[in-house]
mmCIF file of C-alpha atoms and ligand atoms in Angstrom:
data_model
loop_
_atom_site.group_PDB
_atom_site.id
_atom_site.type_symbol
_atom_site.label_atom_id
_atom_site.label_comp_id
_atom_site.label_asym_id
_atom_site.label_seq_id
_atom_site.Cartn_x
_atom_site.Cartn_y
_atom_site.Cartn_z
ATOM 1 C CA UNK A 15 -10.413 5.218 -1.462
ATOM 2 C CA UNK A 16 -12.482 8.562 -2.360
ATOM 3 C CA UNK A 17 -11.338 11.189 -3.865
ATOM 4 C CA UNK A 18 -13.698 13.381 -3.039
ATOM 5 C CA UNK A 19 -14.109 12.759 1.015
ATOM 6 C CA UNK A 20 -10.346 10.993 1.526
ATOM 7 C CA UNK A 21 -9.360 9.347 4.891
ATOM 8 C CA UNK A 22 -6.102 9.410 6.513
ATOM 9 C CA UNK A 23 -5.338 7.247 9.492
ATOM 10 C CA UNK A 24 -3.081 7.045 11.782
ATOM 11 C CA UNK A 25 -2.941 2.923 13.635
ATOM 12 C CA UNK A 26 -0.725 1.502 16.622
ATOM 13 C CA UNK A 27 -1.230 0.089 19.592
ATOM 14 C CA UNK A 28 -2.435 1.122 22.953
ATOM 15 C CA UNK A 29 0.252 3.814 23.909
ATOM 16 C CA UNK A 30 2.405 3.479 21.057
ATOM 17 C CA UNK A 31 2.114 7.382 20.402
ATOM 18 C CA UNK A 32 -0.984 7.386 18.033
ATOM 19 C CA UNK A 33 -2.564 10.673 20.193
ATOM 20 C CA UNK A 34 1.202 12.004 20.448
ATOM 21 C CA UNK A 35 1.380 11.521 16.193
ATOM 22 C CA UNK A 36 -2.269 13.474 15.973
ATOM 23 C CA UNK A 37 -0.433 16.713 17.666
ATOM 24 C CA UNK A 38 1.600 16.642 14.544
ATOM 25 C CA UNK A 39 -1.287 16.206 12.272
ATOM 26 C CA UNK A 40 -3.204 18.198 13.125
ATOM 27 C CA UNK A 41 -0.336 21.200 12.720
ATOM 28 C CA UNK A 42 -0.165 20.159 9.227
ATOM 29 C CA UNK A 43 -3.949 19.974 8.545
ATOM 30 C CA UNK A 44 -3.637 23.435 9.760
ATOM 31 C CA UNK A 45 -0.409 24.589 7.635
ATOM 32 C CA UNK A 46 -2.375 23.624 4.276
ATOM 33 C CA UNK A 47 -6.396 24.971 5.406
ATOM 34 C CA UNK A 48 -7.676 21.171 5.608
ATOM 35 C CA UNK A 49 -10.381 21.322 8.010
ATOM 36 C CA UNK A 50 -10.727 17.698 9.347
ATOM 37 C CA UNK A 51 -13.450 15.421 11.119
ATOM 38 C CA UNK A 52 -11.347 13.526 13.913
ATOM 39 C CA UNK A 53 -12.502 10.485 15.541
ATOM 40 C CA UNK A 54 -11.323 8.561 18.361
ATOM 41 C CA UNK A 55 -10.285 4.520 17.702
ATOM 42 C CA UNK A 56 -11.645 3.881 20.697
ATOM 43 C CA UNK A 57 -14.682 5.499 20.911
ATOM 44 C CA UNK A 58 -15.269 2.208 18.134
ATOM 45 C CA UNK A 59 -14.575 -0.633 21.187
ATOM 46 C CA UNK A 60 -17.965 -2.738 22.017
ATOM 47 C CA UNK A 61 -18.331 -2.419 25.621
ATOM 48 C CA UNK A 62 -18.310 0.156 28.262
ATOM 49 C CA UNK A 63 -15.901 -0.186 31.229
ATOM 50 C CA UNK A 64 -18.044 -2.011 33.392
ATOM 51 C CA UNK A 65 -19.625 -4.592 30.567
ATOM 52 C CA UNK A 66 -16.414 -5.060 29.887
ATOM 53 C CA UNK A 67 -15.309 -6.624 33.240
ATOM 54 C CA UNK A 68 -17.971 -7.674 33.766
ATOM 55 C CA UNK A 69 -17.947 -9.853 30.077
ATOM 56 C CA UNK A 70 -13.689 -10.513 29.990
ATOM 57 C CA UNK A 71 -14.161 -12.605 33.556
ATOM 58 C CA UNK A 72 -17.031 -14.421 30.590
ATOM 59 C CA UNK A 73 -14.846 -14.804 28.517
ATOM 60 C CA UNK A 74 -12.330 -16.488 31.377
ATOM 61 C CA UNK A 75 -14.533 -19.031 32.387
ATOM 62 C CA UNK A 76 -15.226 -20.481 29.243
ATOM 63 C CA UNK A 77 -11.659 -19.667 27.735
ATOM 64 C CA UNK A 78 -12.483 -16.966 24.574
ATOM 65 C CA UNK A 79 -10.124 -14.084 23.899
ATOM 66 C CA UNK A 80 -11.719 -10.791 24.676
ATOM 67 C CA UNK A 81 -9.929 -7.996 24.287
ATOM 68 C CA UNK A 82 -9.628 -4.215 22.621
ATOM 69 C CA UNK A 83 -7.308 -5.601 20.382
ATOM 70 C CA UNK A 84 -10.252 -7.873 18.656
ATOM 71 C CA UNK A 85 -13.014 -8.333 17.286
ATOM 72 C CA UNK A 86 -14.884 -8.695 19.554
ATOM 73 C CA UNK A 87 -14.273 -5.948 22.189
ATOM 74 C CA UNK A 88 -14.926 -3.399 19.233
ATOM 75 C CA UNK A 89 -17.714 -2.802 16.539
ATOM 76 C CA UNK A 90 -15.046 -2.954 13.158
ATOM 77 C CA UNK A 91 -19.224 -2.810 11.273
ATOM 78 C CA UNK A 92 -19.909 0.149 12.943
ATOM 79 C CA UNK A 93 -16.259 1.794 11.868
ATOM 80 C CA UNK A 94 -16.469 0.530 8.245
ATOM 81 C CA UNK A 95 -20.368 2.029 7.982
ATOM 82 C CA UNK A 96 -18.385 5.456 9.377
ATOM 83 C CA UNK A 97 -15.242 5.361 6.897
ATOM 84 C CA UNK A 98 -17.968 4.001 3.817
ATOM 85 C CA UNK A 99 -20.559 6.273 4.247
ATOM 86 C CA UNK A 100 -17.757 9.089 4.656
ATOM 87 C CA UNK A 101 -15.817 7.783 1.512
ATOM 88 C CA UNK A 102 -18.891 8.711 -0.619
ATOM 89 C CA UNK A 103 -20.710 11.845 1.092
ATOM 90 C CA UNK A 104 -18.653 13.570 3.874
ATOM 91 C CA UNK A 105 -20.779 12.359 6.394
ATOM 92 C CA UNK A 106 -20.928 9.842 8.970
ATOM 93 C CA UNK A 107 -21.680 9.538 12.909
ATOM 94 C CA UNK A 108 -19.479 9.607 15.531
ATOM 95 C CA UNK A 109 -18.472 9.219 19.828
ATOM 96 C CA UNK A 110 -16.043 9.683 22.047
ATOM 97 C CA UNK A 111 -15.486 7.162 25.308
ATOM 98 C CA UNK A 112 -14.583 8.738 28.191
ATOM 99 C CA UNK A 113 -11.317 7.377 29.874
ATOM 100 C CA UNK A 114 -10.411 9.798 33.077
ATOM 101 C CA UNK A 115 -11.751 12.282 34.441
ATOM 102 C CA UNK A 116 -9.748 15.074 32.902
ATOM 103 C CA UNK A 117 -12.454 13.722 30.061
ATOM 104 C CA UNK A 118 -14.755 12.768 32.264
ATOM 105 C CA UNK A 119 -15.357 17.521 33.047
ATOM 106 C CA UNK A 120 -15.311 18.084 29.403
ATOM 107 C CA UNK A 121 -17.890 15.116 27.957
ATOM 108 C CA UNK A 122 -20.294 15.787 30.444
ATOM 109 C CA UNK A 123 -20.164 12.009 31.154
ATOM 110 C CA UNK A 124 -18.036 9.344 34.857
ATOM 111 C CA UNK A 125 -15.504 7.486 33.185
ATOM 112 C CA UNK A 126 -15.652 3.975 31.336
ATOM 113 C CA UNK A 127 -18.886 5.315 29.204
ATOM 114 C CA UNK A 128 -18.895 6.686 25.938
ATOM 115 C CA UNK A 129 -21.229 10.180 24.817
ATOM 116 C CA UNK A 130 -23.703 9.446 22.381
ATOM 117 C CA UNK A 131 -23.276 8.998 18.643
ATOM 118 C CA UNK A 132 -23.480 12.413 16.879
ATOM 119 C CA UNK A 133 -22.547 14.053 13.903
ATOM 120 C CA UNK A 134 -19.693 14.378 12.614
ATOM 121 C CA UNK A 135 -18.856 17.935 11.329
ATOM 122 C CA UNK A 136 -20.169 19.083 7.626
ATOM 123 C CA UNK A 137 -18.043 19.858 5.226
ATOM 124 C CA UNK A 138 -14.937 18.905 6.356
ATOM 125 C CA UNK A 139 -12.290 18.515 3.955
ATOM 126 C CA UNK A 140 -11.207 15.007 5.673
ATOM 127 C CA UNK A 141 -11.938 12.301 8.080
ATOM 128 C CA UNK A 142 -8.870 11.744 10.213
ATOM 129 C CA UNK A 143 -8.972 8.432 12.049
ATOM 130 C CA UNK A 144 -6.192 7.995 15.312
ATOM 131 C CA UNK A 145 -6.719 5.068 16.975
ATOM 132 C CA UNK A 146 -6.231 0.390 17.310
ATOM 133 C CA UNK A 147 -7.609 -0.427 13.926
ATOM 134 C CA UNK A 148 -6.709 1.874 10.590
ATOM 135 C CA UNK A 149 -5.951 -0.806 8.468
ATOM 136 C CA UNK A 150 -7.957 -3.646 10.374
ATOM 137 C CA UNK A 151 -8.693 -6.264 8.878
ATOM 138 C CA UNK A 152 -10.337 -9.389 9.388
ATOM 139 C CA UNK A 153 -13.802 -11.036 7.577
ATOM 140 C CA UNK A 154 -15.574 -9.142 5.381
ATOM 141 C CA UNK A 155 -14.056 -6.177 6.896
ATOM 142 C CA UNK A 156 -11.534 -4.001 4.678
ATOM 143 C CA UNK A 157 -10.684 -0.941 7.033
ATOM 144 C CA UNK A 158 -8.144 -0.556 4.799
ATOM 145 C CA UNK A 159 -9.335 -0.595 1.358
ATOM 146 C CA UNK A 160 -11.295 2.779 2.725
ATOM 147 C CA UNK A 161 -8.251 4.473 3.915
ATOM 148 C CA UNK A 162 -6.020 6.648 1.381
ATOM 149 C CA UNK A 163 -3.153 7.955 4.307
ATOM 150 C CA UNK A 164 -2.538 4.974 6.444
ATOM 151 C CA UNK A 165 0.235 5.724 8.602
ATOM 152 C CA UNK A 166 1.462 3.349 11.340
ATOM 153 C CA UNK A 167 2.796 4.521 14.457
ATOM 154 C CA UNK A 168 4.974 0.853 15.819
ATOM 155 C CA UNK A 169 7.170 2.044 18.885
ATOM 156 C CA UNK A 170 9.747 -1.299 18.599
ATOM 157 C CA UNK A 171 7.241 -3.131 21.963
ATOM 158 C CA UNK A 172 9.929 -2.807 23.970
ATOM 159 C CA UNK A 173 9.314 0.850 24.360
ATOM 160 C CA UNK A 174 5.215 0.437 23.204
ATOM 161 C CA UNK A 175 5.143 -1.236 26.663
ATOM 162 C CA UNK A 176 7.168 1.897 28.533
ATOM 163 C CA UNK A 177 4.757 4.230 27.279
ATOM 164 C CA UNK A 178 2.017 2.118 28.260
ATOM 165 C CA UNK A 179 2.224 1.669 31.645
ATOM 166 C CA UNK A 180 3.717 5.440 32.848
ATOM 167 C CA UNK A 181 0.621 6.717 30.569
ATOM 168 C CA UNK A 182 -1.699 3.632 32.479
ATOM 169 C CA UNK A 183 -0.187 4.563 35.824
ATOM 170 C CA UNK A 184 0.350 7.721 36.042
ATOM 171 C CA UNK A 185 -2.390 9.731 33.834
ATOM 172 C CA UNK A 186 -5.220 6.988 34.077
ATOM 173 C CA UNK A 187 -5.204 5.902 36.936
ATOM 174 C CA UNK A 188 -4.001 1.965 37.405
ATOM 175 C CA UNK A 189 -1.755 -0.650 39.132
ATOM 176 C CA UNK A 190 1.304 -2.168 37.672
ATOM 177 C CA UNK A 191 0.205 -5.388 38.055
ATOM 178 C CA UNK A 192 -3.449 -4.137 36.378
ATOM 179 C CA UNK A 193 -1.408 -3.325 32.728
ATOM 180 C CA UNK A 194 0.968 -6.838 32.955
ATOM 181 C CA UNK A 195 -2.296 -9.389 32.817
ATOM 182 C CA UNK A 196 -3.601 -6.575 30.013
ATOM 183 C CA UNK A 197 -0.540 -6.506 28.065
ATOM 184 C CA UNK A 198 -1.016 -10.308 28.056
ATOM 185 C CA UNK A 199 -4.229 -10.753 28.018
ATOM 186 C CA UNK A 200 -4.296 -9.008 24.808
ATOM 187 C CA UNK A 201 -1.627 -10.718 23.058
ATOM 188 C CA UNK A 202 -3.171 -13.122 21.110
ATOM 189 C CA UNK A 203 -4.732 -10.183 19.336
ATOM 190 C CA UNK A 204 -2.496 -7.481 19.278
ATOM 191 C CA UNK A 205 -0.487 -10.371 16.837
ATOM 192 C CA UNK A 206 -3.940 -11.502 14.643
ATOM 193 C CA UNK A 207 -5.444 -7.789 14.695
ATOM 194 C CA UNK A 208 -2.492 -5.440 15.465
ATOM 195 C CA UNK A 209 0.194 -6.523 13.956
ATOM 196 C CA UNK A 210 -0.723 -6.844 9.957
ATOM 197 C CA UNK A 211 -1.927 -2.766 9.815
ATOM 198 C CA UNK A 212 2.065 -2.366 9.515
ATOM 199 C CA UNK A 213 2.429 -4.270 6.383
ATOM 200 C CA UNK A 214 -0.832 -2.525 4.425
ATOM 201 C CA UNK A 215 0.321 0.910 5.687
ATOM 202 C CA UNK A 216 1.607 3.407 3.539
ATOM 203 C CA UNK A 217 4.222 4.677 5.761
ATOM 204 C CA UNK A 218 5.520 3.253 9.353
ATOM 205 C CA UNK A 219 7.352 5.041 11.677
ATOM 206 C CA UNK A 220 9.199 3.328 14.394
ATOM 207 C CA UNK A 221 11.190 4.611 17.760
ATOM 208 C CA UNK A 222 13.729 2.821 19.004
ATOM 209 C CA UNK A 223 15.015 3.618 22.232
ATOM 210 C CA UNK A 224 18.722 3.643 23.239
ATOM 211 C CA UNK A 225 18.840 3.659 26.590
ATOM 212 C CA UNK A 226 17.843 0.175 28.871
ATOM 213 C CA UNK A 227 14.591 -0.670 28.297
ATOM 214 C CA UNK A 228 15.041 -4.289 28.554
ATOM 215 C CA UNK A 229 12.544 -4.701 31.433
ATOM 216 C CA UNK A 230 9.871 -2.378 30.535
ATOM 217 C CA UNK A 231 8.296 -2.153 34.159
ATOM 218 C CA UNK A 232 11.591 -0.958 36.073
ATOM 219 C CA UNK A 233 11.890 1.479 33.936
ATOM 220 C CA UNK A 234 11.250 4.605 35.548
ATOM 221 C CA UNK A 235 11.180 7.255 32.802
ATOM 222 C CA UNK A 236 10.175 7.358 28.552
ATOM 223 C CA UNK A 237 12.918 7.486 27.152
ATOM 224 C CA UNK A 238 13.282 10.898 25.321
ATOM 225 C CA UNK A 239 13.515 11.916 22.307
ATOM 226 C CA UNK A 240 17.565 12.540 22.675
ATOM 227 C CA UNK A 241 17.654 9.272 23.501
ATOM 228 C CA UNK A 242 15.455 8.121 20.701
ATOM 229 C CA UNK A 243 16.222 7.161 16.394
ATOM 230 C CA UNK A 244 13.403 6.695 14.478
ATOM 231 C CA UNK A 245 12.958 4.523 11.750
ATOM 232 C CA UNK A 246 10.874 5.384 8.940
ATOM 233 C CA UNK A 247 9.103 2.706 6.204
ATOM 234 C CA UNK A 248 8.287 4.553 2.986
ATOM 235 C CA UNK A 249 6.564 0.911 1.557
ATOM 236 C CA UNK A 250 3.317 2.643 -0.620
ATOM 237 C CA UNK A 251 4.683 4.884 -3.097
ATOM 238 C CA UNK A 252 8.554 2.648 -2.882
ATOM 239 C CA UNK A 253 10.506 5.714 -2.918
ATOM 240 C CA UNK A 254 12.230 7.322 -5.896
ATOM 241 C CA UNK A 255 16.108 6.748 -5.086
ATOM 242 C CA UNK A 256 15.562 11.292 -5.723
ATOM 243 C CA UNK A 257 13.359 11.013 -3.340
ATOM 244 C CA UNK A 258 15.210 9.388 -0.709
ATOM 245 C CA UNK A 259 18.284 11.201 -1.205
ATOM 246 C CA UNK A 260 16.982 14.192 -0.563
ATOM 247 C CA UNK A 261 15.254 12.871 2.759
ATOM 248 C CA UNK A 262 18.151 12.482 3.354
ATOM 249 C CA UNK A 263 19.460 15.856 3.027
ATOM 250 C CA UNK A 264 16.706 17.045 4.158
ATOM 251 C CA UNK A 265 17.287 15.595 7.649
ATOM 252 C CA UNK A 266 20.311 16.107 9.437
ATOM 253 C CA UNK A 267 22.643 13.218 11.086
ATOM 254 C CA UNK A 268 20.115 10.623 9.123
ATOM 255 C CA UNK A 269 20.868 7.699 7.582
ATOM 256 C CA UNK A 270 18.590 5.451 4.885
ATOM 257 C CA UNK A 271 19.589 1.868 6.640
ATOM 258 C CA UNK A 272 17.656 -0.215 3.275
ATOM 259 C CA UNK A 273 16.558 -0.023 0.199
ATOM 260 C CA UNK A 274 13.226 1.986 1.750
ATOM 261 C CA UNK A 275 14.262 2.513 5.104
ATOM 262 C CA UNK A 276 14.992 6.142 6.645
ATOM 263 C CA UNK A 277 17.582 6.022 10.439
ATOM 264 C CA UNK A 278 16.397 9.933 12.243
ATOM 265 C CA UNK A 279 17.689 10.926 15.164
ATOM 266 C CA UNK A 280 14.283 10.867 17.854
ATOM 267 C CA UNK A 281 14.555 15.126 18.100
ATOM 268 C CA UNK A 282 13.185 15.176 14.570
ATOM 269 C CA UNK A 283 10.321 12.628 14.381
ATOM 270 C CA UNK A 284 7.837 15.887 13.973
ATOM 271 C CA UNK A 285 10.127 17.365 11.308
ATOM 272 C CA UNK A 286 10.212 14.247 9.330
ATOM 273 C CA UNK A 287 6.423 14.111 9.543
ATOM 274 C CA UNK A 288 5.962 17.502 8.143
ATOM 275 C CA UNK A 289 8.202 17.299 5.467
ATOM 276 C CA UNK A 290 6.091 13.742 4.189
ATOM 277 C CA UNK A 291 3.612 14.511 4.911
ATOM 278 C CA UNK A 292 2.898 18.212 4.362
ATOM 279 C CA UNK A 293 3.814 17.116 0.682
ATOM 280 C CA UNK A 294 1.215 13.922 0.845
ATOM 281 C CA UNK A 295 -2.453 15.878 2.555
ATOM 282 C CA UNK A 296 -1.310 18.258 -0.317
ATOM 283 C CA UNK A 297 -1.569 15.498 -3.267
ATOM 284 C CA UNK A 298 -5.041 14.042 -1.514
ATOM 285 C CA UNK A 299 -6.521 18.119 -0.801
ATOM 286 C CA UNK A 300 -5.947 18.225 -4.710
ATOM 287 C CA UNK A 301 -7.609 15.155 -5.761
ATOM 288 C CA UNK A 302 -10.425 16.789 -4.168
ATOM 289 C CA UNK A 303 -9.699 19.982 -5.924
ATOM 290 C CA UNK A 304 -9.397 22.158 -2.705
ATOM 291 C CA UNK A 305 -6.493 24.051 -2.176
ATOM 292 C CA UNK A 306 -5.332 26.948 -0.151
ATOM 293 C CA UNK A 307 -3.445 28.732 -2.597
ATOM 294 C CA UNK A 308 -1.462 30.115 -0.187
ATOM 295 C CA UNK A 309 -0.297 26.412 1.766
ATOM 296 C CA UNK A 310 2.181 25.178 -0.761
HETATM 297 N N1 LIG B 415 7.247 10.719 20.411
HETATM 298 C C1 LIG B 415 7.474 10.516 21.750
HETATM 299 N N2 LIG B 415 8.692 10.614 22.307
HETATM 300 C C2 LIG B 415 8.197 10.827 23.688
HETATM 301 N N3 LIG B 415 7.203 9.843 24.660
HETATM 302 C C3 LIG B 415 5.991 10.284 23.575
HETATM 303 C C4 LIG B 415 6.724 10.153 22.360
HETATM 304 N N4 LIG B 415 4.604 8.744 21.939
HETATM 305 C C5 LIG B 415 4.343 9.199 23.573
HETATM 306 N N5 LIG B 415 5.409 9.154 24.103
HETATM 307 C C6 LIG B 415 4.702 9.071 25.466
HETATM 308 O O1 LIG B 415 3.789 7.286 25.919
HETATM 309 C C7 LIG B 415 2.106 7.610 26.100
HETATM 310 C C8 LIG B 415 1.784 7.111 25.574
HETATM 311 O O2 LIG B 415 1.204 7.703 24.050
HETATM 312 P P1 LIG B 415 -0.062 8.055 23.163
HETATM 313 O O3 LIG B 415 -1.436 8.817 25.168
HETATM 314 O O4 LIG B 415 0.418 9.221 22.657
HETATM 315 O O5 LIG B 415 -0.297 7.180 23.051
HETATM 316 P P2 LIG B 415 -1.259 6.178 21.714
HETATM 317 O O6 LIG B 415 -0.601 5.357 21.461
HETATM 318 O O7 LIG B 415 -2.730 7.367 22.026
HETATM 319 O O8 LIG B 415 -2.454 5.296 23.184
HETATM 320 P P3 LIG B 415 -3.882 5.594 23.495
HETATM 321 O O9 LIG B 415 -4.201 5.034 21.867
HETATM 322 O O10 LIG B 415 -4.034 4.250 23.993
HETATM 323 O O11 LIG B 415 -5.012 6.440 23.773
HETATM 324 C C9 LIG B 415 2.638 9.210 26.391
HETATM 325 O O12 LIG B 415 2.868 8.698 27.710
HETATM 326 C C10 LIG B 415 3.391 10.168 25.844
HETATM 327 O O13 LIG B 415 3.479 11.471 26.538
HETATM 328 O O1 LIG B 416 -6.387 2.843 25.668
HETATM 329 C C1 LIG B 416 -6.895 1.994 25.462
HETATM 330 C C2 LIG B 416 -7.220 1.006 24.479
HETATM 331 O O2 LIG B 416 -6.311 2.022 23.366
HETATM 332 C C3 LIG B 416 -7.596 1.530 25.923
HETATM 333 O O3 LIG B 416 -6.867 0.371 26.928
HETATM 334 C C4 LIG B 416 -8.951 1.457 26.711
HETATM 335 O O4 LIG B 416 -9.881 2.151 25.697
HETATM 336 C C5 LIG B 416 -9.875 0.921 27.447
HETATM 337 O O5 LIG B 416 -9.506 1.898 28.809
HETATM 338 P P1 LIG B 416 -9.755 1.259 29.644
HETATM 339 O O6 LIG B 416 -9.863 -0.293 29.788
HETATM 340 O O7 LIG B 416 -9.271 2.656 30.615
HETATM 341 O O8 LIG B 416 -11.263 1.465 30.372
#
């Protein structure tokens, strides 16, 4: 945690929709005049694609677990180094993992490789991490402890798979069977490193489909916002009754379903995020003594 150099992290599994939520956050940063250093979680993978395939084969022969969800597949120490360094001095290094041809053209490197490490831009107001491990805890590594605002994006599991299957087959060129294998291979690490993060978050957003996603591999299109609800769990700080009631009043057709949970129509998710997160981000900006006077 850092008053002077805060860190905001959006954490979720592959296909959960963290990149989509990043767009809402970018909009809020623009509204409040916050300059952010953007960090992509996939850039902390340990191996490039070809090396990962070789390591996966070795792990299979040796009966070891290896996936992009766990410590063997990622440089948690390097990510912690960035979070620590940024919190202390507002500096650090970043790189990108190039997923496909489109990104390859943008970053001048082949798909499945990393760009070089480079310093993050100077004079930013906050660091924004989006990826798999914003709140991971493993051994001596406690990423969550370094994060000032940790947001979980966790659709119901079937919907998460639907989104991953669509994205990987349509945008990343994988076959359905490859995606099936990847989901299966990652399950141990999913349970041990991805899921526990959602108990450390400040807020979780969980999209709930209202169409039949019972067989994710047979779903022809991703449920639209109108075909879903969103559960918002306000974990830290615990919201007051007045705050919950005011949110309910501001979001049409919402309901309070539990002590700290609100359910809203799927189409209102971006609005709700703006409503809830803008205030929290303004709070972080105030703490560091940097606030655009027009932002409120
Ligand atoms: N709220 C949403 N409504 C409809 N579709 C969504 C929503 N969120 C995500 N999707 C769809 O799900 C797929 C995965 O979303 P996205 O790329 O944001 O996931 P991700 O968590 O960033 O994945 P990764 O970290 O692996 O890149 C995309 O096709 C996206 O359009
Ligand atoms: O989205 C992912 C993790 O969040 C990808 O699975 C990961 O980045 C590796 O990509 P690829 O298998 O295409 O090399």
